[in-house]
Coordinates of C-alpha atoms in Angstrom, one line a residue:
M1 CA -44.6 -52.6 -6.5
A2 CA -44.4 -52.7 -2.7
A3 CA -45.1 -49.5 -0.8
K4 CA -42.2 -47.7 0.8
P5 CA -42.0 -47.9 4.6
A6 CA -43.3 -44.7 6.3
A7 CA -39.8 -43.7 7.4
A8 CA -38.4 -44.0 3.9
E9 CA -41.2 -42.0 2.4
Q10 CA -40.6 -39.3 5.0
V11 CA -36.9 -39.1 4.4
A12 CA -37.4 -39.2 0.6
G13 CA -39.8 -36.3 0.8
N14 CA -37.5 -34.2 2.9
S15 CA -34.0 -35.3 2.1
S16 CA -33.1 -32.0 0.3
A17 CA -33.3 -30.1 3.6
G18 CA -32.6 -33.0 6.0
L19 CA -35.7 -32.1 8.1
A20 CA -36.8 -35.6 9.0
I21 CA -33.5 -37.4 9.4
A22 CA -33.2 -36.9 13.2
E23 CA -36.8 -37.7 14.0
S24 CA -36.2 -41.3 14.7
P25 CA -33.6 -44.1 14.3
E26 CA -35.8 -45.5 11.6
C27 CA -35.6 -42.2 9.6
L28 CA -31.8 -42.1 10.0
R29 CA -31.4 -45.8 8.8
A30 CA -33.7 -45.1 5.8
F31 CA -31.6 -42.0 5.0
L32 CA -28.4 -44.0 5.1
A33 CA -29.7 -47.1 3.4
T34 CA -29.9 -45.9 -0.2
D35 CA -27.5 -43.9 -2.3
D36 CA -30.3 -41.9 -3.8
T37 CA -31.3 -40.1 -0.6
L38 CA -27.7 -39.4 0.4
E39 CA -27.0 -38.0 -3.1
R40 CA -30.0 -35.7 -3.0
W41 CA -29.0 -34.5 0.4
A42 CA -25.4 -33.9 -0.8
Q43 CA -26.6 -32.0 -3.9
A44 CA -28.8 -29.8 -1.8
A45 CA -25.9 -29.1 0.6
G46 CA -23.7 -28.0 -2.3
L47 CA -21.5 -31.2 -2.2
A48 CA -20.2 -32.4 -5.5
D49 CA -18.1 -35.5 -4.5
H50 CA -21.0 -37.9 -3.6
D51 CA -18.7 -40.9 -3.2
T52 CA -16.8 -39.1 -0.5
V53 CA -20.0 -38.0 1.1
R54 CA -21.3 -41.5 1.3
R55 CA -18.0 -42.7 2.8
I56 CA -17.9 -40.0 5.5
V57 CA -21.5 -40.1 6.6
R58 CA -21.8 -43.9 6.7
G59 CA -18.4 -43.9 8.5
W60 CA -19.9 -41.7 11.2
A61 CA -22.9 -44.1 11.4
D62 CA -20.5 -47.1 11.9
G63 CA -18.5 -45.2 14.6
R64 CA -19.3 -44.1 18.1
L65 CA -22.0 -41.5 17.4
S66 CA -25.5 -42.3 18.7
P67 CA -28.3 -42.1 16.1
D68 CA -29.9 -39.0 17.6
L69 CA -26.6 -37.1 17.6
L70 CA -25.7 -38.3 14.1
G71 CA -29.2 -37.3 12.8
E72 CA -28.9 -33.8 14.3
L73 CA -25.4 -33.4 12.8
I74 CA -26.6 -34.4 9.3
E75 CA -29.5 -32.0 9.6
S76 CA -27.3 -29.1 10.8
L77 CA -24.8 -29.7 7.9
G78 CA -27.7 -29.7 5.5
R79 CA -28.6 -26.2 6.7
L80 CA -25.1 -24.8 7.0
L81 CA -23.1 -26.2 4.1
P82 CA -25.0 -24.5 1.3
D83 CA -23.7 -21.1 2.6
V84 CA -20.0 -22.0 2.8
V85 CA -17.2 -21.9 0.3
D86 CA -15.7 -25.3 -0.8
A87 CA -18.3 -27.4 0.9
D88 CA -16.6 -30.7 0.0
R89 CA -13.3 -29.6 1.5
V90 CA -15.1 -28.4 4.6
L91 CA -16.9 -31.7 5.1
I92 CA -13.6 -33.6 4.7
T93 CA -12.0 -31.3 7.2
L94 CA -14.8 -31.8 9.7
D95 CA -14.4 -35.5 9.4
R96 CA -10.7 -35.2 10.0
F97 CA -11.3 -32.9 12.9
L98 CA -13.6 -35.4 14.6
G99 CA -11.0 -38.1 14.0
T100 CA -8.4 -36.1 15.9
L101 CA -10.5 -35.9 19.1
H102 CA -10.3 -38.2 22.1
S103 CA -14.1 -38.0 22.2
P104 CA -15.9 -37.2 18.9
L105 CA -19.1 -37.9 20.8
S106 CA -18.5 -35.0 23.1
A107 CA -17.9 -32.6 20.2
V108 CA -21.0 -33.6 18.3
A109 CA -23.0 -33.3 21.6
L110 CA -21.6 -29.8 21.9
F111 CA -22.8 -29.0 18.3
Q112 CA -26.3 -30.2 19.4
R113 CA -26.3 -28.1 22.6
D114 CA -24.8 -25.0 21.0
P115 CA -25.5 -24.8 17.2
S116 CA -23.1 -21.8 16.9
A117 CA -20.1 -24.1 17.8
L118 CA -20.6 -26.0 14.5
K119 CA -21.4 -22.9 12.5
T120 CA -18.2 -21.1 13.6
L121 CA -16.0 -24.1 13.1
L122 CA -17.3 -24.4 9.5
A123 CA -16.8 -20.7 8.9
I124 CA -13.1 -20.8 10.0
V125 CA -12.5 -24.0 8.0
A126 CA -14.2 -22.6 4.9
T127 CA -12.3 -19.4 5.0
S128 CA -8.9 -20.9 4.8
P129 CA -7.2 -24.3 4.3
Y130 CA -4.3 -22.9 6.3
L131 CA -6.6 -22.2 9.3
A132 CA -8.2 -25.6 8.8
E133 CA -4.8 -27.3 9.2
I134 CA -4.2 -25.3 12.4
V135 CA -7.5 -26.5 13.8
L136 CA -6.6 -30.1 13.0
A137 CA -3.2 -29.7 14.6
E138 CA -4.4 -27.9 17.7
P139 CA -8.0 -29.3 18.3
D140 CA -7.8 -28.5 22.1
T141 CA -6.8 -24.9 21.3
W142 CA -9.8 -24.5 19.1
E143 CA -12.2 -25.1 21.9
Q144 CA -10.3 -22.7 24.2
I145 CA -10.5 -20.0 21.5
R146 CA -14.2 -20.6 20.9
R147 CA -15.0 -20.2 24.6
G148 CA -12.9 -17.1 24.8
G149 CA -14.6 -15.6 21.7
G150 CA -11.2 -14.7 20.1
R151 CA -10.9 -11.7 22.4
P152 CA -7.8 -9.5 22.1
E153 CA -4.9 -10.2 24.4
K154 CA -2.4 -7.7 25.9
R155 CA 1.3 -7.9 24.7
E156 CA 2.4 -8.6 28.2
S157 CA 0.0 -11.6 28.5
L158 CA 1.1 -13.0 25.2
R159 CA 4.8 -12.6 26.1
D160 CA 4.2 -14.4 29.4
V161 CA 2.5 -17.3 27.6
L162 CA 5.4 -17.6 25.1
R163 CA 8.0 -17.3 27.8
A164 CA 6.3 -20.1 29.7
D165 CA 6.3 -22.3 26.6
I166 CA 10.0 -21.8 26.1
G167 CA 11.0 -21.8 29.8
N168 CA 14.8 -22.2 30.2
Q169 CA 15.1 -24.1 27.0
T170 CA 17.9 -22.9 24.6
D171 CA 18.0 -25.9 22.2
P172 CA 17.3 -24.1 18.8
R173 CA 15.1 -26.9 17.5
L174 CA 12.8 -26.8 20.5
V175 CA 12.8 -23.0 20.7
M176 CA 11.9 -22.8 17.0
R177 CA 9.0 -25.3 17.5
A178 CA 7.7 -23.3 20.4
L179 CA 7.8 -20.1 18.5
R180 CA 5.9 -21.6 15.5
R181 CA 3.3 -23.3 17.6
F182 CA 2.7 -20.1 19.5
K183 CA 2.3 -18.1 16.4
R184 CA -0.1 -20.7 14.8
R185 CA -2.3 -20.8 17.9
E186 CA -2.5 -17.0 18.1
V187 CA -3.2 -16.6 14.4
L188 CA -6.2 -19.0 14.9
R189 CA -7.4 -16.8 17.8
I190 CA -7.0 -13.6 15.8
A191 CA -8.7 -15.1 12.8
Y192 CA -11.6 -16.2 15.0
G193 CA -12.0 -12.6 16.2
D194 CA -11.7 -11.3 12.7
I195 CA -13.9 -13.7 10.8
V196 CA -16.4 -14.8 13.4
M197 CA -16.6 -11.8 15.7
D198 CA -16.1 -9.2 13.0
Q199 CA -13.5 -7.2 15.0
R200 CA -12.3 -3.9 13.6
L201 CA -9.2 -3.8 11.4
E202 CA -7.2 -1.9 14.0
T203 CA -7.8 -4.7 16.5
V204 CA -6.9 -7.4 14.1
V205 CA -3.6 -5.9 12.8
G206 CA -2.7 -4.7 16.3
Q207 CA -3.0 -8.3 17.5
I208 CA -1.0 -9.7 14.6
S209 CA 1.7 -7.2 15.3
A210 CA 1.7 -8.0 19.1
V211 CA 2.3 -11.7 18.3
A212 CA 5.2 -10.8 16.0
D213 CA 6.7 -8.5 18.7
C214 CA 6.6 -11.4 21.2
V215 CA 8.2 -13.9 18.8
V216 CA 11.0 -11.4 18.0
A217 CA 11.6 -10.6 21.6
E218 CA 11.9 -14.2 22.7
A219 CA 14.1 -15.2 19.8
V220 CA 16.5 -12.3 20.7
R221 CA 16.4 -13.3 24.4
V222 CA 17.3 -16.9 23.6
A223 CA 20.0 -16.0 21.1
W224 CA 21.5 -13.6 23.7
L225 CA 21.5 -16.2 26.4
R226 CA 23.2 -18.7 24.1
Q227 CA 26.0 -16.3 23.2
L228 CA 26.3 -15.2 26.8
Q229 CA 26.9 -18.8 27.9
L230 CA 29.3 -19.4 25.0
R231 CA 31.4 -16.2 25.0
G232 CA 30.7 -14.2 28.1
E233 CA 29.2 -10.7 28.7
P234 CA 29.8 -7.8 26.3
L235 CA 31.1 -4.7 28.0
E236 CA 31.5 -1.1 26.9
A237 CA 34.9 0.7 27.4
D238 CA 34.0 1.8 30.9
G239 CA 32.9 -1.6 32.0
T240 CA 29.2 -1.0 31.6
P241 CA 27.3 -4.0 30.2
A242 CA 26.5 -3.4 26.5
T243 CA 22.9 -3.9 25.4
L244 CA 20.9 -4.6 22.2
T245 CA 17.7 -3.0 20.9
V246 CA 15.5 -4.1 18.0
L247 CA 13.4 -1.7 16.0
A248 CA 10.6 -2.7 13.6
L249 CA 9.9 -0.6 10.5
G250 CA 7.2 -1.2 7.8
K251 CA 3.8 -2.6 8.8
L252 CA 5.2 -4.2 12.0
G253 CA 6.6 -0.8 13.1
G254 CA 3.2 0.7 12.4
N255 CA 1.3 -1.9 14.4
E256 CA -0.6 -2.9 11.2
L257 CA 1.0 -6.2 10.2
N258 CA -0.7 -8.5 7.7
Y259 CA -1.5 -12.2 8.3
S260 CA 1.4 -13.1 6.0
S261 CA 4.0 -10.4 5.8
D262 CA 7.8 -9.9 6.0
I263 CA 9.0 -8.2 9.2
D264 CA 11.4 -5.3 8.6
L265 CA 13.9 -5.1 11.5
I266 CA 16.9 -3.0 12.4
F267 CA 19.3 -4.0 15.3
C268 CA 21.5 -1.6 17.2
F269 CA 23.8 -2.1 20.2
S270 CA 24.8 0.5 22.8
A271 CA 28.6 0.9 22.2
E272 CA 31.8 -0.8 21.1
G273 CA 33.8 -2.7 23.6
R274 CA 34.9 -6.3 24.2
V275 CA 33.7 -9.6 25.6
A276 CA 35.8 -10.8 28.5
G277 CA 34.9 -14.4 28.7
P278 CA 35.8 -17.9 27.5
K279 CA 35.8 -16.8 23.9
P280 CA 36.9 -13.1 23.8
C281 CA 35.7 -11.0 20.9
T282 CA 34.5 -7.5 20.1
N283 CA 31.0 -6.3 21.0
G284 CA 30.3 -6.0 17.3
E285 CA 31.2 -9.7 16.7
F286 CA 29.1 -10.8 19.7
F287 CA 26.0 -8.9 18.6
Q288 CA 26.5 -10.0 15.0
R289 CA 26.2 -13.6 16.2
V290 CA 23.1 -12.8 18.4
V291 CA 21.4 -11.2 15.3
Q292 CA 22.3 -14.1 13.1
E293 CA 21.0 -16.7 15.6
A294 CA 17.8 -14.7 16.4
T295 CA 17.0 -14.3 12.7
K296 CA 17.5 -18.0 12.2
L297 CA 15.2 -18.9 15.1
I298 CA 12.5 -16.7 13.5
S299 CA 12.8 -17.4 9.8
E300 CA 14.3 -20.9 9.3
Q301 CA 12.0 -23.4 7.5
T302 CA 11.1 -26.3 9.8
E303 CA 8.3 -29.0 9.6
L304 CA 6.0 -26.2 11.0
G305 CA 7.3 -23.6 8.4
S306 CA 8.9 -20.4 9.5
A307 CA 7.6 -18.0 12.1
Y308 CA 8.2 -14.9 9.9
R309 CA 10.3 -13.9 6.9
V310 CA 12.8 -11.4 8.3
D311 CA 14.0 -8.5 6.1
L312 CA 17.1 -6.7 7.3
R313 CA 17.7 -4.6 4.1
L314 CA 16.6 -1.3 5.6
R315 CA 19.6 -1.2 8.0
P316 CA 22.4 1.3 7.4
H317 CA 24.3 0.5 4.2
G318 CA 21.6 -2.1 3.3
N319 CA 22.9 -5.6 2.3
Q320 CA 26.4 -4.2 2.1
G321 CA 26.6 -3.3 5.7
P322 CA 26.9 -5.2 9.0
L323 CA 23.8 -6.8 10.5
V324 CA 24.1 -4.6 13.6
L325 CA 26.0 -1.4 14.4
P326 CA 26.6 0.6 17.6
L327 CA 24.3 3.6 18.3
A328 CA 27.0 6.1 17.4
A329 CA 27.6 4.5 14.0
V330 CA 23.8 4.3 13.2
T331 CA 23.2 8.0 14.0
Q332 CA 26.3 9.0 12.1
Y333 CA 25.2 7.1 9.0
Y334 CA 21.8 8.7 8.8
D335 CA 23.2 12.2 9.6
R336 CA 25.8 12.0 6.8
Q337 CA 24.3 9.6 4.2
G338 CA 20.6 9.0 5.0
R339 CA 18.4 9.5 1.9
T340 CA 14.8 10.5 1.6
W341 CA 13.5 7.0 1.2
E342 CA 15.2 6.0 4.4
R343 CA 13.5 8.9 6.2
Q344 CA 10.2 7.7 4.9
A345 CA 11.0 4.2 6.2
W346 CA 11.8 5.5 9.7
V347 CA 8.4 7.2 9.9
K348 CA 7.1 3.8 11.0
A349 CA 10.0 2.9 13.4
R350 CA 9.1 1.4 16.7
C351 CA 11.2 -0.4 19.4
I352 CA 9.8 -3.9 19.9
A353 CA 12.5 -5.9 21.7
G354 CA 15.7 -5.7 23.7
D355 CA 16.8 -2.6 25.6
Q356 CA 13.8 -0.2 25.4
A357 CA 15.7 2.7 26.8
L358 CA 18.4 2.3 24.1
G359 CA 15.6 2.1 21.5
A360 CA 14.1 5.3 22.8
R361 CA 17.5 7.0 22.6
L362 CA 17.9 6.0 19.0
L363 CA 14.5 7.1 18.0
A364 CA 14.9 10.4 19.8
S365 CA 18.3 11.1 18.2
L366 CA 16.9 10.4 14.6
E367 CA 13.6 12.2 15.0
P368 CA 15.0 15.7 13.9
W369 CA 16.5 14.0 10.8
V370 CA 13.2 12.1 10.0
Y371 CA 11.0 15.1 10.5
S372 CA 13.2 18.0 9.3
R373 CA 11.7 21.4 9.6
W374 CA 13.3 22.4 6.2
L375 CA 12.9 20.2 3.2
N376 CA 15.4 21.1 0.5
R377 CA 14.9 20.5 -3.2
T378 CA 16.7 17.1 -3.1
D379 CA 14.4 15.9 -0.3
I380 CA 11.3 16.9 -2.2
S381 CA 12.6 15.4 -5.5
G382 CA 13.4 12.2 -3.6
I383 CA 9.9 11.9 -2.3
R384 CA 8.4 12.5 -5.7
A385 CA 10.8 10.0 -7.3
L386 CA 9.6 7.3 -4.9
K387 CA 6.0 8.0 -5.9
R388 CA 6.8 7.7 -9.6
R389 CA 8.7 4.5 -9.0
I390 CA 5.7 2.9 -7.4
E391 CA 3.4 4.0 -10.2
Q392 CA 5.8 2.9 -13.0
R393 CA 6.2 -0.5 -11.4
A394 CA 2.5 -1.0 -11.1
V395 CA 2.1 -0.3 -14.8
R396 CA 5.1 -2.4 -15.8
E397 CA 3.9 -5.4 -13.8
G398 CA 0.3 -5.1 -15.1
A399 CA -0.9 -4.7 -11.6
D400 CA -2.9 -1.5 -12.0
E401 CA -6.2 -3.0 -11.1
A402 CA -5.5 -6.5 -9.9
D403 CA -2.9 -5.8 -7.2
L404 CA -4.5 -4.4 -4.0
K405 CA -1.1 -3.2 -2.7
T406 CA 0.8 -1.7 -5.7
G407 CA -2.1 -0.9 -8.0
R408 CA -3.2 2.7 -8.7
G409 CA -5.2 3.9 -5.7
G410 CA -4.2 0.8 -3.7
I411 CA -2.8 0.2 -0.3
R412 CA 0.7 1.5 -1.0
D413 CA -0.6 4.7 -2.6
I414 CA -2.5 5.5 0.5
E415 CA 0.4 4.7 2.9
F416 CA 2.9 6.5 0.7
T417 CA 0.9 9.7 0.5
I418 CA 0.2 9.8 4.2
Q419 CA 3.9 9.3 5.0
F420 CA 4.7 12.0 2.4
L421 CA 2.4 14.4 4.2
Q422 CA 4.0 13.5 7.5
L423 CA 7.5 14.1 6.2
L424 CA 6.4 17.4 4.6
N425 CA 4.7 18.8 7.7
G426 CA 5.9 16.8 10.6
G427 CA 8.8 19.1 11.4
D428 CA 6.4 22.0 12.2
T429 CA 3.5 19.8 13.4
P430 CA 4.7 17.1 15.8
D431 CA 1.2 15.9 16.4
I432 CA 1.0 14.2 13.0
R433 CA 4.0 12.0 13.6
G434 CA 3.4 8.2 14.0
G435 CA 3.7 5.0 12.2
N436 CA 0.1 3.7 12.1
T437 CA -1.7 4.6 8.8
I438 CA -5.3 5.0 10.2
E439 CA -4.1 7.0 13.2
A440 CA -1.9 9.2 10.9
I441 CA -5.0 9.9 8.7
R442 CA -6.9 11.0 11.8
R443 CA -4.0 13.2 13.1
L444 CA -3.6 14.8 9.7
T445 CA -7.3 15.6 9.7
A446 CA -7.1 17.1 13.2
S447 CA -4.2 19.3 12.1
G448 CA -6.0 20.5 8.9
G449 CA -3.9 18.5 6.4
L450 CA -7.0 16.5 5.4
T451 CA -10.7 17.4 5.2
D452 CA -13.2 15.3 7.1
Q453 CA -14.6 14.0 3.8
E454 CA -11.1 12.9 2.7
R455 CA -10.5 11.3 6.1
E456 CA -13.8 9.3 5.9
I457 CA -13.1 8.1 2.3
L458 CA -9.4 7.2 2.9
E459 CA -10.3 5.3 6.1
R460 CA -13.2 3.5 4.6
T461 CA -11.3 2.5 1.4
Y462 CA -8.2 1.5 3.3
R463 CA -10.2 -0.8 5.6
L464 CA -11.8 -2.4 2.6
L465 CA -8.5 -3.0 0.7
R466 CA -6.8 -4.3 3.8
T467 CA -9.7 -6.7 4.7
V468 CA -9.7 -8.1 1.2
E469 CA -5.9 -8.4 1.3
H470 CA -6.3 -10.4 4.6
R471 CA -8.8 -12.8 3.1
L472 CA -6.4 -13.4 0.2
Q473 CA -3.4 -14.0 2.5
I474 CA -5.1 -16.1 5.1
L475 CA -6.3 -18.6 2.5
Y476 CA -2.9 -20.4 2.2
D477 CA -0.7 -18.2 4.5
R478 CA 0.9 -16.6 1.4
Q479 CA 2.1 -13.1 0.9
T480 CA -0.2 -12.1 -1.9
H481 CA -2.0 -8.9 -2.8
R482 CA -3.4 -9.9 -6.2
L483 CA -7.0 -10.4 -6.9
P484 CA -7.9 -13.8 -8.6
D485 CA -8.4 -13.8 -12.4
D486 CA -10.7 -16.8 -12.3
D487 CA -14.4 -15.9 -11.9
A488 CA -15.1 -18.8 -9.6
E489 CA -12.2 -17.9 -7.3
F490 CA -13.5 -14.3 -7.2
V491 CA -16.9 -15.6 -6.1
R492 CA -15.2 -17.5 -3.3
L493 CA -13.3 -14.3 -2.3
A494 CA -16.7 -12.4 -2.2
V495 CA -18.1 -15.1 0.2
R496 CA -15.0 -14.9 2.4
T497 CA -15.2 -11.1 2.5
G498 CA -18.8 -11.1 3.6
Y499 CA -20.5 -10.2 0.3
G500 CA -22.4 -13.4 0.0
N501 CA -22.4 -16.1 -2.7
G502 CA -22.8 -16.0 -6.4
P503 CA -21.9 -13.8 -9.4
A504 CA -23.9 -10.9 -8.2
A505 CA -22.0 -10.8 -4.9
A506 CA -18.7 -11.0 -6.8
A507 CA -19.8 -8.1 -9.0
R508 CA -20.6 -6.0 -6.0
L509 CA -17.1 -6.6 -4.6
R510 CA -15.5 -5.7 -7.9
A511 CA -17.5 -2.5 -8.1
D512 CA -16.7 -1.5 -4.5
L513 CA -12.9 -2.1 -5.1
A514 CA -13.0 -0.2 -8.4
E515 CA -14.8 2.7 -6.7
A516 CA -12.4 2.6 -3.7
T517 CA -9.3 2.9 -5.9
R518 CA -11.0 5.6 -8.1
L519 CA -11.8 7.7 -5.0
N520 CA -8.3 7.2 -3.6
R521 CA -6.6 8.3 -6.8
R522 CA -8.7 11.4 -7.0
I523 CA -7.9 12.4 -3.4
L524 CA -4.2 11.4 -3.5
D525 CA -3.5 13.1 -6.8
H526 CA -5.2 16.2 -5.4
L527 CA -3.0 16.1 -2.2
L528 CA 0.2 15.7 -4.2
H529 CA -0.7 18.3 -6.7
D530 CA -1.5 20.8 -3.9
A531 CA 1.9 20.1 -2.3
F532 CA 3.8 20.7 -5.6
P533 CA 1.7 23.0 -7.8
G534 CA 3.1 23.5 -11.3
E535 CA 6.1 21.2 -10.8
K536 CA 7.8 20.1 -14.0
K537 CA 8.5 16.5 -14.8
P538 CA 12.2 15.8 -14.0
E539 CA 14.7 14.3 -16.3
P540 CA 15.0 10.4 -16.1
E541 CA 18.5 10.8 -14.7
V542 CA 17.1 12.4 -11.6
D543 CA 14.8 9.5 -10.8
L544 CA 17.8 7.1 -11.4
I545 CA 19.9 8.9 -8.8
L546 CA 17.1 9.0 -6.3
D547 CA 15.8 5.5 -6.8
P548 CA 17.5 3.0 -4.5
D549 CA 16.3 0.0 -6.6
P550 CA 15.8 1.0 -10.2
A551 CA 14.3 -1.2 -12.9
A552 CA 16.6 -2.8 -15.4
E553 CA 15.0 -0.9 -18.3
T554 CA 15.6 2.4 -16.5
V555 CA 19.3 1.7 -16.1
A556 CA 19.5 0.6 -19.8

């Protein structure tokens, strides 16, 4: 048998790590020449689809990459791919990414000059197919984000960028495209800061919320302009221009929005009156059309998806009521008909768009109702009924342990109990008021409502649950809170959450989540028990009256 050439021997001896591939053009050619060396490299890199590996790597060799750059790239991938999730998908995405560029040579040269550039790209792509598709659609944006380090941006700066993107455009199709592209670019920036730079949870959710604020504000501005051009200006009875304000509730109101979450909005205009213009109508009709159009700009499905799912069900009268009411009607509704669960929702209310002064007036007028200094028996029973409803649904849906949000000791339990303590004590202690969960935990501690140990545990476990929730949601841009049942998928989740690879890492994550929910339940049960010592279990009819959305079996 003839002896192997020296280069072939060198590659064959080192192909598992790729150490010799870039040493010379001869070594690279020897590596590419036989399926055996490529397959051993692929296996060591954690790649299973060897046919695709051969096609991609040899395609690079036939392209515009110089031998030294290609050799360096292959060696780098040999070192990096074993540590990523879904290595085959990541390699395919990298190949597609290089194919979208005007100069793949420049990108690979960057990888050679700055090894962190390739490492961070692979980390983002491995974390989420959704993020990978954004990188492919916005390759130039990726380099800008990488250079900027995913740093947080101020709301004003974000709004200026989006306003410049839209300009004077009022064509709904073009506006919707601008809103969705803006959101996608900013999600990529935020994810870079989250995943690569390991930014704190408060920074991440604050940035996600700021992006949503800007999208809502611009959608409302464009919808207003379109109706203004079509119908004329809405005026109050005394001739003063009528205005519109937008309030966010839920996680957006608390500046703690998820990567994939509905946004809860309430619209309110200043006062009744009429539009004196080419198409006269009442102010109510004018603002109804503004809200309808703004909601469509935000939530309609396009080739780029929707910007956000908009939920308007928390408005006065819910789905049975108008989309928007004047200030006087809103305050009258809550004063006369507002229920405890609605007060709880308004704990997180925040003005995010439109007339800020009007929003401040609305919030100020409702604050005494939200944070009443005297809770009557119906108020207290209503709060407890909401808690029982959450627990009963968690059990009914089998989500006790697998659902990060509704499971026992999960995200909603923490948020609910903190809001409960705010409602219970906020009338006498204004300092504990506020919509952000982590900030509210700290304020309650400062006021004596929580011990330092309780604060430390609740903050730590809340951060863990929200971080894992983010990794689940960013995967495919889906609103999910449920842990995977499949063991292999759970291992992938452990990698994405920073626990490392393999069954042992997955076991550590499971154990940490179980311990977090156990500690939460112990603390939260203690807090609720202390608030209502010796309270008897109410009759089912009480929960039915107080529950705004009862289960079918409860009604039956």
